[in-house]
Short mmCIF file of C-alpha atoms and ligand atoms in Angstrom, two decimals:
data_model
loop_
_atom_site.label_atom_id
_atom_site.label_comp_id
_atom_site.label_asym_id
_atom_site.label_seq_id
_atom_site.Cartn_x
_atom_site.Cartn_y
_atom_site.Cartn_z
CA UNK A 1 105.32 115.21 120.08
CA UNK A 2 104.21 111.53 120.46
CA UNK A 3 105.42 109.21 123.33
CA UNK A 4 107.38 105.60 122.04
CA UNK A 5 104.63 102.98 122.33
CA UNK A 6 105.69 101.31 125.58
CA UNK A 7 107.12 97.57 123.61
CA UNK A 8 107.08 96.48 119.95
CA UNK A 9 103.74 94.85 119.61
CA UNK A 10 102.05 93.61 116.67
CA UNK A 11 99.18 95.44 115.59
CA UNK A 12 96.33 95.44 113.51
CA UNK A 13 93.75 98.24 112.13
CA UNK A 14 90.07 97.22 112.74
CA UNK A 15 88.26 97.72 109.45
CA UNK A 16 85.08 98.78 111.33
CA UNK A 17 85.77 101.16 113.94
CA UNK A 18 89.63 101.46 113.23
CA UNK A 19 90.75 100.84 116.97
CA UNK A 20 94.14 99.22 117.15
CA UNK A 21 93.82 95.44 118.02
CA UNK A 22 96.64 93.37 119.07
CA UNK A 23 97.60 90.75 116.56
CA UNK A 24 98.11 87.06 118.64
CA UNK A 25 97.93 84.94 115.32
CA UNK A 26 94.66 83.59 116.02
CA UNK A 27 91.30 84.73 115.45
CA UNK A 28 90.57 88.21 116.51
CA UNK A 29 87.41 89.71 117.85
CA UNK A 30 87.85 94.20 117.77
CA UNK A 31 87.96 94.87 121.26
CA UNK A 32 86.01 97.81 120.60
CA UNK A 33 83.34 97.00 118.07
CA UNK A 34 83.44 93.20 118.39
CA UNK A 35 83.71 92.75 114.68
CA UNK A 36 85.52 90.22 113.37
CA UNK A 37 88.30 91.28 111.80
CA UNK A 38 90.18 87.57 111.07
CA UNK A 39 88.18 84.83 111.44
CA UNK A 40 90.40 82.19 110.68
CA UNK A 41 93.35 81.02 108.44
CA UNK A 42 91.07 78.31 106.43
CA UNK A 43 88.74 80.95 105.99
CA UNK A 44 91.31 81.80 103.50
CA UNK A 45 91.27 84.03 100.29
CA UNK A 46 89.04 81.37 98.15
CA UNK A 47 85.57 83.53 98.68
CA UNK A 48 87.93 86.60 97.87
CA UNK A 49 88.72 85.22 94.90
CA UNK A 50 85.15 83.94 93.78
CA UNK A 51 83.94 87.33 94.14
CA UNK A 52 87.06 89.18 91.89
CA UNK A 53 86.47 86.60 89.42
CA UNK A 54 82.84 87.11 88.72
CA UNK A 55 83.39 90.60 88.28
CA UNK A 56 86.00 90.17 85.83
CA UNK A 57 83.48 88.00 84.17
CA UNK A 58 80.45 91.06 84.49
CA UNK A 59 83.25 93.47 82.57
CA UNK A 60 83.09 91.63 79.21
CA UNK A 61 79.31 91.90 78.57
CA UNK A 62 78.82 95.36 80.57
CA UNK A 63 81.14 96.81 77.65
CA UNK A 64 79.71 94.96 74.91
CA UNK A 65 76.14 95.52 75.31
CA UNK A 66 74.42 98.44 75.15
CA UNK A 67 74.10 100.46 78.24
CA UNK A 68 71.81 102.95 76.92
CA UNK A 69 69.16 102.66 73.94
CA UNK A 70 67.84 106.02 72.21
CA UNK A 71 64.91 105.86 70.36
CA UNK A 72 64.71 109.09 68.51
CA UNK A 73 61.60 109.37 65.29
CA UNK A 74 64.23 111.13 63.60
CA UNK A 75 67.27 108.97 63.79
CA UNK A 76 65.49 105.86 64.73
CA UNK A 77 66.75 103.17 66.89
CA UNK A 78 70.31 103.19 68.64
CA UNK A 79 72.04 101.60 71.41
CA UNK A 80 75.49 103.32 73.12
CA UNK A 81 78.23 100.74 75.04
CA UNK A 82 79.97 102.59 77.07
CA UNK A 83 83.21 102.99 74.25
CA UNK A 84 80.55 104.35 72.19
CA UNK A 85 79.43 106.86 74.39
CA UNK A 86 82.98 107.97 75.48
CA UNK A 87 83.59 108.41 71.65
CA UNK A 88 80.37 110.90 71.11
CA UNK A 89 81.04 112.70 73.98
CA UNK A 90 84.20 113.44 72.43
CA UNK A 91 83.07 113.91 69.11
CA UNK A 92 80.43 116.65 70.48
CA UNK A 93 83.50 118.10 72.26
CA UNK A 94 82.73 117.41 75.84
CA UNK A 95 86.43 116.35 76.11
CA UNK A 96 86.35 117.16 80.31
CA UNK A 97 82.92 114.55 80.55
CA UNK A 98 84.20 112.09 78.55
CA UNK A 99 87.52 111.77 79.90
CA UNK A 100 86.02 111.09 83.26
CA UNK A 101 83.66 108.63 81.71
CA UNK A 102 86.19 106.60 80.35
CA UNK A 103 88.42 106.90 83.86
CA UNK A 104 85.46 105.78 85.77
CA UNK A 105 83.33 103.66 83.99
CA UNK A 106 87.09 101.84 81.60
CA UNK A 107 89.86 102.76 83.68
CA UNK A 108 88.44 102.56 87.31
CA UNK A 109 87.39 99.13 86.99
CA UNK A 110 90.64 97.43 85.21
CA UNK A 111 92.86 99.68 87.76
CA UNK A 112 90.66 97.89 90.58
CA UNK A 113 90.80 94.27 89.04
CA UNK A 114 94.61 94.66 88.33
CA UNK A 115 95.25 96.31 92.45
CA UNK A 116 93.04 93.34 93.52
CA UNK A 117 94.67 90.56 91.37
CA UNK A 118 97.80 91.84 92.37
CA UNK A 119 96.79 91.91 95.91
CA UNK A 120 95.46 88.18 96.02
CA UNK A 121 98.82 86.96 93.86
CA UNK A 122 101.24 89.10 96.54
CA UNK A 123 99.77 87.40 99.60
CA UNK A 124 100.63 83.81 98.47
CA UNK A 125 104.22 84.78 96.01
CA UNK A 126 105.40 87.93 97.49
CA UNK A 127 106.53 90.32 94.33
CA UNK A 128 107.33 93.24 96.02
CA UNK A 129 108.87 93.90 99.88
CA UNK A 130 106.92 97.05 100.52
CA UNK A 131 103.73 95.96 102.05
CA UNK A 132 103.25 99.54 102.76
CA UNK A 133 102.86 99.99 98.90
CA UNK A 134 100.21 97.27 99.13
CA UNK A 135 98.58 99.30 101.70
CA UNK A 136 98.52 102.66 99.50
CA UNK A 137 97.03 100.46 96.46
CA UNK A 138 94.11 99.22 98.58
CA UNK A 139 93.25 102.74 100.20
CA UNK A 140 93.38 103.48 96.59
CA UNK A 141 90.73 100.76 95.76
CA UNK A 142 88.50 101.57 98.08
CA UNK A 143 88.48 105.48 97.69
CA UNK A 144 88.19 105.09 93.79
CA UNK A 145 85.64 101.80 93.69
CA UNK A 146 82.64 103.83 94.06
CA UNK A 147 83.15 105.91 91.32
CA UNK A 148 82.75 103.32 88.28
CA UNK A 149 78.75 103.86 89.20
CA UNK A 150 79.15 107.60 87.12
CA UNK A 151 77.58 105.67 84.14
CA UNK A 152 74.78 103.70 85.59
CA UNK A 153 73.81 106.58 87.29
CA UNK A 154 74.09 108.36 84.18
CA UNK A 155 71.90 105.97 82.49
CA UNK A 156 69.37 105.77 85.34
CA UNK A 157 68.99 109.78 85.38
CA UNK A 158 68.64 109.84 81.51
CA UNK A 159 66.13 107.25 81.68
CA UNK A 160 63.78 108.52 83.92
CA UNK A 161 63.95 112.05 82.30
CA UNK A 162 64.01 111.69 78.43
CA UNK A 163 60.68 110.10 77.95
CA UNK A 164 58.58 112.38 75.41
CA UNK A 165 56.96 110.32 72.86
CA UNK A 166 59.41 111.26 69.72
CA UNK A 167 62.36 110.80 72.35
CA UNK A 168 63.38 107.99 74.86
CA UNK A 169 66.27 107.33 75.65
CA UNK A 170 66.05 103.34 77.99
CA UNK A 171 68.18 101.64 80.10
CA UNK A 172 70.26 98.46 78.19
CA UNK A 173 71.35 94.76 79.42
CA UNK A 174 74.94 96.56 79.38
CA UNK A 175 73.76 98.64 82.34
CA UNK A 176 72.89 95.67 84.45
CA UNK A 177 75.99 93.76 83.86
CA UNK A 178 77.65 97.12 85.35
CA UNK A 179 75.49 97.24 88.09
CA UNK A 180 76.41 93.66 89.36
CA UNK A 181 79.94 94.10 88.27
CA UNK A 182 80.43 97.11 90.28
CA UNK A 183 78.64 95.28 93.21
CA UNK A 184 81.15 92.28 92.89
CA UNK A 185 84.18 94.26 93.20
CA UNK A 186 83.43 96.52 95.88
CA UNK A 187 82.29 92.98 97.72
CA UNK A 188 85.82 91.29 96.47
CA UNK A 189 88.06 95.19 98.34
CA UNK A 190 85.42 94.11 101.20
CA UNK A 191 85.84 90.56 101.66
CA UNK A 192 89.70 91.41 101.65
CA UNK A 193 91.59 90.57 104.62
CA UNK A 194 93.28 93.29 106.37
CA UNK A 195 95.80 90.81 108.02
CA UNK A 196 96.92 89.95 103.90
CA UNK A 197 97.97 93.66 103.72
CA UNK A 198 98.98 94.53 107.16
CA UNK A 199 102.64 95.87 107.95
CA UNK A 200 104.52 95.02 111.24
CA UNK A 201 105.61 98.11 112.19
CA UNK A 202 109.11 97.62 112.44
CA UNK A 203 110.60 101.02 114.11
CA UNK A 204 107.35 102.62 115.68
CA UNK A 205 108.84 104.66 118.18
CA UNK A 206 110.78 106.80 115.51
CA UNK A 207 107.71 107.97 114.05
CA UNK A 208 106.59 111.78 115.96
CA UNK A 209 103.30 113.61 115.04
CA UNK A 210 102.99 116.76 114.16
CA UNK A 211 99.98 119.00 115.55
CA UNK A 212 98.27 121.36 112.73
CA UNK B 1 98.40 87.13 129.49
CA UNK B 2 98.10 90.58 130.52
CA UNK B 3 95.29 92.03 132.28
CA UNK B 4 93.14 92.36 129.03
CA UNK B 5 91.28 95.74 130.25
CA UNK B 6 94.78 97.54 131.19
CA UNK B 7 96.20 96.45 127.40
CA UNK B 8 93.00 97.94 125.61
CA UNK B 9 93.57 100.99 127.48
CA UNK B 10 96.79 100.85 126.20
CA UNK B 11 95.56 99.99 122.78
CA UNK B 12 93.25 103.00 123.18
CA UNK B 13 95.98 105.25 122.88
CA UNK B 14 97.88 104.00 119.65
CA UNK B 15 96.41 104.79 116.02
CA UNK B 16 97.23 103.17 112.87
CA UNK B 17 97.41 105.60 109.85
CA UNK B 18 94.52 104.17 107.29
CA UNK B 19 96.27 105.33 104.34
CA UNK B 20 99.79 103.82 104.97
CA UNK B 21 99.38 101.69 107.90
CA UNK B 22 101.97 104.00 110.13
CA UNK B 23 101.68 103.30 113.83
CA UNK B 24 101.48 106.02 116.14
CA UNK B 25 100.60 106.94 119.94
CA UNK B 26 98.64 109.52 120.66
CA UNK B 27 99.36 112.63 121.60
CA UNK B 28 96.59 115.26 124.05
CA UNK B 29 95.50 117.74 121.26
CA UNK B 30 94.14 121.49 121.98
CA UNK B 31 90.59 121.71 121.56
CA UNK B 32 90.06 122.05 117.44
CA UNK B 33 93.38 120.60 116.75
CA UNK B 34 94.49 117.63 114.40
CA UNK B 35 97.17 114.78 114.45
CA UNK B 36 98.21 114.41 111.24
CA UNK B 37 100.42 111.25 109.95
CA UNK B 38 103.84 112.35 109.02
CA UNK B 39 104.27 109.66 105.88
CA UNK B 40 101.59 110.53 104.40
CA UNK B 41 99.81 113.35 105.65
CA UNK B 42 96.42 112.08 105.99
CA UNK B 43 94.47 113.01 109.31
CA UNK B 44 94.77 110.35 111.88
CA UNK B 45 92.37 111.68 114.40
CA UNK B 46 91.37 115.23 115.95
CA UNK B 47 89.95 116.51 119.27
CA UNK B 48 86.65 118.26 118.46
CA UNK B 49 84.92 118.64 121.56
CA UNK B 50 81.83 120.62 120.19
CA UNK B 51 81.56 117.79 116.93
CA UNK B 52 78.51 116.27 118.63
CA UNK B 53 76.20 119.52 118.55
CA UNK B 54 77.19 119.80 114.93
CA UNK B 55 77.17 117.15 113.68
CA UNK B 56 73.39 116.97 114.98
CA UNK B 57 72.10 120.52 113.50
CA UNK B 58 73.95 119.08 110.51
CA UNK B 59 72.57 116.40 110.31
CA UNK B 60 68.99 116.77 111.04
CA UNK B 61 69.54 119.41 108.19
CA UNK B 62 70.60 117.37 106.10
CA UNK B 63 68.09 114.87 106.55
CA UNK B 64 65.28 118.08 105.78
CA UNK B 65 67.19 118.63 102.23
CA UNK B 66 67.48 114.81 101.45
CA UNK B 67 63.44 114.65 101.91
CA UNK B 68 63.36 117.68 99.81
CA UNK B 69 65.15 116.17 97.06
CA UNK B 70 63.31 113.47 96.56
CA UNK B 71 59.75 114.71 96.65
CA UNK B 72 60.59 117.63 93.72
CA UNK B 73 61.63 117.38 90.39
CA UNK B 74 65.62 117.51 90.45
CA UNK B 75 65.74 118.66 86.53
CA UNK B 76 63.05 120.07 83.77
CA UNK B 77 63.78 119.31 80.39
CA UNK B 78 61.69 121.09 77.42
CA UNK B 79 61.45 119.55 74.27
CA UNK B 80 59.23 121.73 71.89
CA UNK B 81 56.76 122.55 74.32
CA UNK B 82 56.69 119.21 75.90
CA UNK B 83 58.05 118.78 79.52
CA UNK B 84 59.36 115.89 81.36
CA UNK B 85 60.91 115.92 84.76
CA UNK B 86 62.63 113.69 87.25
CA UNK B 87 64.00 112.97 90.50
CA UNK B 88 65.60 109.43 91.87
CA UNK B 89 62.44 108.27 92.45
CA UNK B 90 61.17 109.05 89.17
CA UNK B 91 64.62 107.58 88.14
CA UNK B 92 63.86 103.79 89.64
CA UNK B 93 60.09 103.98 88.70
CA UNK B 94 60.96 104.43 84.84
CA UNK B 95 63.87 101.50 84.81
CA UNK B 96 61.03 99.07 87.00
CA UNK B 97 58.32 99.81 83.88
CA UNK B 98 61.22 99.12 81.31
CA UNK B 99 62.15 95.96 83.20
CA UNK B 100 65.72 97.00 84.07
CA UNK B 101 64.98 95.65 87.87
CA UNK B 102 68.65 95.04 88.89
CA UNK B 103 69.39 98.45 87.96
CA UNK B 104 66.55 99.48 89.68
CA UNK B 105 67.55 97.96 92.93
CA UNK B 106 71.10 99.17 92.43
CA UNK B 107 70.13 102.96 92.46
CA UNK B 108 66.87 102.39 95.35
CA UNK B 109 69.69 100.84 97.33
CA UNK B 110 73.03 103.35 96.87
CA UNK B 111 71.50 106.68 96.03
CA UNK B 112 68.09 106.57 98.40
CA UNK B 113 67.75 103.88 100.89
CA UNK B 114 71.17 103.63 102.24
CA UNK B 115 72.28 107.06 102.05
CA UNK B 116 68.76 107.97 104.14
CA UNK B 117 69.33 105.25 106.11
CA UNK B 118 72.98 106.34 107.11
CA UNK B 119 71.45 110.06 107.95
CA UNK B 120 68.88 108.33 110.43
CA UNK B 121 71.50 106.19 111.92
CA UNK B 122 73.49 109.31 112.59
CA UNK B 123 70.47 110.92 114.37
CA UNK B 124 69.55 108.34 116.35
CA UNK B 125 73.46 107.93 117.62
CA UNK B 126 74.17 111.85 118.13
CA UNK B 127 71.09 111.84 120.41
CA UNK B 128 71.66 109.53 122.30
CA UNK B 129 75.47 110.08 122.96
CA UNK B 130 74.21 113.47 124.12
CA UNK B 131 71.88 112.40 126.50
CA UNK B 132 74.86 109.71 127.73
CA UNK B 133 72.02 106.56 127.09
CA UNK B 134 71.82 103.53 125.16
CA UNK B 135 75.99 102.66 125.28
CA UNK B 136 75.18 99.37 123.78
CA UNK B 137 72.81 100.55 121.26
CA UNK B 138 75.04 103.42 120.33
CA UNK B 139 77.92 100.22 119.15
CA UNK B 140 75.37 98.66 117.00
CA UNK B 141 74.60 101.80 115.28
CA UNK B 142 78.41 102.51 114.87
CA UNK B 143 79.14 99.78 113.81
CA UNK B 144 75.72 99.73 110.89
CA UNK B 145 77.11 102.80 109.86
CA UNK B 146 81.02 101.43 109.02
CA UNK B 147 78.77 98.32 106.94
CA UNK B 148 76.43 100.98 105.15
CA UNK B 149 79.00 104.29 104.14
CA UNK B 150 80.59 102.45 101.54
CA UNK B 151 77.52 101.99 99.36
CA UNK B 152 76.05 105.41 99.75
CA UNK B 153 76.40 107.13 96.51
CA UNK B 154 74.26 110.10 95.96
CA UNK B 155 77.73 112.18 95.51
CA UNK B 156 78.27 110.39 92.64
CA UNK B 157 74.52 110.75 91.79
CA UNK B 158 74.97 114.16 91.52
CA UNK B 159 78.08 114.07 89.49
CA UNK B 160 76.11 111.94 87.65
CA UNK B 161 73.55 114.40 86.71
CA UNK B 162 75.99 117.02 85.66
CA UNK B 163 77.11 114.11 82.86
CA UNK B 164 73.69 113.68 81.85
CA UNK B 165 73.26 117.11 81.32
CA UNK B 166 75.79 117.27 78.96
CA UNK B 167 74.96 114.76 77.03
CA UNK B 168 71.74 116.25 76.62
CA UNK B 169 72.98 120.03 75.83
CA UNK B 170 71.83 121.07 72.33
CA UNK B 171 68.49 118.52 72.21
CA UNK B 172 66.25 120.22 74.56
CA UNK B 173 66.03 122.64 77.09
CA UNK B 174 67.42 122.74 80.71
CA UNK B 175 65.66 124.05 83.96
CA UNK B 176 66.94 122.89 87.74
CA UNK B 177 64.59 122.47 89.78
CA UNK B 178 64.30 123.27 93.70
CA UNK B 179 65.46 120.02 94.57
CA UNK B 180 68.59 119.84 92.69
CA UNK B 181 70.13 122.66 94.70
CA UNK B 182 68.72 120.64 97.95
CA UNK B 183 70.69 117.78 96.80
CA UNK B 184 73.95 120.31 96.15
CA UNK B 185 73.38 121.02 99.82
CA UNK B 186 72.96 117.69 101.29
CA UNK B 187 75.54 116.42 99.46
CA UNK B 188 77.94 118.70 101.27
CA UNK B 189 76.40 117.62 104.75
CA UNK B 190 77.08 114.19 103.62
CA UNK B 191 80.21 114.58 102.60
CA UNK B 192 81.54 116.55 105.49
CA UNK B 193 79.97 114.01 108.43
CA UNK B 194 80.93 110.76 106.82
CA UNK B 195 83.76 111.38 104.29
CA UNK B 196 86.04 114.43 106.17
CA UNK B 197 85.46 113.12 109.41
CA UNK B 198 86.53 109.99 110.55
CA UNK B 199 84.44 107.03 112.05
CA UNK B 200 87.15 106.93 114.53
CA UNK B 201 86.78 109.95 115.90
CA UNK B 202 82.79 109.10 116.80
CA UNK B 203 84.26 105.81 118.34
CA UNK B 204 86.37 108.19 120.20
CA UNK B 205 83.97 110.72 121.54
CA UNK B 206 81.43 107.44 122.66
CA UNK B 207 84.49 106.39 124.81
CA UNK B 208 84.86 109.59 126.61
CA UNK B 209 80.99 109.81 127.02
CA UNK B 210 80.16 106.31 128.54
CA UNK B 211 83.52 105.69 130.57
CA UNK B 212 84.84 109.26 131.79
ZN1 LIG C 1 86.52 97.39 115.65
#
């Protein structure tokens, strides 16, 4: 069973090492790691904001170029967005793979824009009270970011293998739109201050562990 | 003020749940035991006393594979008689030649030099908590490791290749090579020293090693 924590302190998570820090309103260094984990408040949410924004700008021509270009001497020349290939996949029955193309590569990345947004508009013009659901969203973010890469990856791999002389199958400028779009947002859930999200516990000493 | 090395003692002994931001104070586990968070259920830390050893024949394993996997062909294809193969190398040399550099760097970075470099990190740290040297070197490397997990991909590489595969069933022909089963394996190691157990917990076990 756990003890009461001795007064009601406020608290914050280190993003690096997750020790608990004590919150003083200031700047804080981890006491543990040393990492900063709020510099301070002028530091602000402007370079947070940069980053979200240019990859929300990356999504519009990483689905409407090409990410992938077959050339086939049979069927000749063709280039696949990422819609496209979600649609052949389907169309060749490979419902399982092309439902989890279009949740990583379509729904991941709006889901993470629209968490993020939402985060960023919540901190200045609070919409909901439960900054514990803000929490939950950016675990969310951060465990699902990753997983937009499926397609590059799948373009990379297909790339480097298909390359007979009759069949190649190439990377396209859709692919490195992704690339840099992925590599925005995970910077924009990085660059995100944990103090914007952080809950005061109000009533810590009702909360007991249990042992498993 | 308080006496700053009494409160970080004290700070020592609280957690904050990373999922839903739940404080708690900890509670003496039995050996193998873990705390889990009683909002959300997600593990908030665990006593493993024998983690270090493993982790170490785990990882030095894993390391073996990851070497493995990258100087073998991961997949064969046949196309009438013609073969082509590939790895991740072969992956980034093939998008280089066709110019798709960004991409390149994208996949050199996420799914070989990072996730190789977060393997060696672990190596270097395991040994030398063991031996009880280096306490200031052993933070750095902690806290390189919290900066570099979040962009190693190769699960997703590997997911990855099971998409591609797909999308290639019916044109050619299919063989797995040695290394793709390496990669299954390392994969696993990965996942199971940087994704099931916390970074917390290492924190915790380099506290108990350097200061009693
Ligand atoms: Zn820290």
């Amino acid at each position: 069973m756990a003890k009461k924590p001795s007064k009601r302190i406020n608290v914050i998570r280190c993003p690096v090492c997750e020790a608990v820090n004590v919150d003083h309103g200031g700047a804080i260094l981890c006491h543990r790691c040393d990492s900063h984990i709020y510099r301070e408040p002028k530091h602000g949410i402007g370079r947070t904001w940069a980053l979200l924004l240019t990859a929300m700008i990356l999504y519009i021509p990483a689905n409407l170029y090409p990410v992938l270009n077959i050339n086939n001497i049979i069927d000749g020349h063709s280039g696949n967005t990422i819609m496209g290939g979600v649609i052949l996949l389907w169309d060749q029955g490979s419902y399982p793979i092309a439902v989890i193309i279009l949740m990583a590569s379509v729904f991941v990345p709006i889901l993470k824009f629209v968490l993020l947004l939402y985060l960023l508009i919540s901190v200045r013009h609070p919409v909901s009270e439960s900054k514990a659901l803000r929490h939950k969203l950016y675990y969310l973010t951060e465990v699902i970011g990753p997983w937009s890469m499926v397609d590059v990856f799948v373009v990379s791999i297909l790339t480097g293998l298909v390359k007979f002389d009759s069949f190649k199958i190439l990377a396209g400028p859709g692919a490195t739109a992704f690339v840099l779009m992925v590599f925005f947002t995970m910077m924009t859930a990085l660059s995100f201050d944990p103090r914007l999200i952080r809950e005061y516990p109000r009533k810590p000493s009702q909360k007991k562990e249990k042992n498993r | 003020m308080e006496d700053p090395i009494k409160e970080e003692a004290e700070l020592d002994q609280l957690v904050i749940c990373p999922k839903c931001n739940t404080l708690y104070q900890k509670v003496p586990l039995p050996s193998g035991k873990c705390a889990l968070c009683t909002q959300c259920g997600t593990i908030l830390y665990r006593y493993d006393p024998s983690y270090l050893d493993r982790a170490l024949s785990l990882a030095i394993t894993g390391l073996i594979l990851f070497v493995v996997a990258n100087l073998f062909p991961l997949i064969r294809i046949d196309l009438l008689g013609n073969e082509q193969h590939m790895n991740i190398v072969e992956s980034i040399r093939q998008l280089i030649e066709n110019g798709y550099y960004i991409v390149a760097i994208g996949v050199l970075f996420m799914a070989l030099i990072i996730p190789g470099m977060v393997l060696a990190n672990y190596i270097v740290l395991i040994v030398l908590m063991r031996l009880g040297i280096g306490e200031a070197l052993t933070r750095e490397l902690l806290v390189l490791l919290s900066h570099l997990m979040p962009w190693s991909m190769v699960d997703i590489f590997l997911v990855s290749i099971l998409v591609a595969l797909v999308k290639l069933t019916g044109e050619v022909q299919i063989h797995f090579g040695v290394s793709f089963w390496a990669l299954i394996l390392y994969v696993g190691i990965d996942t199971y020293l940087t994704k099931a157990r916390r970074i917390g917990t290492l924190w915790e076990l380099r506290q108990r090693i350097y200061h009693g």
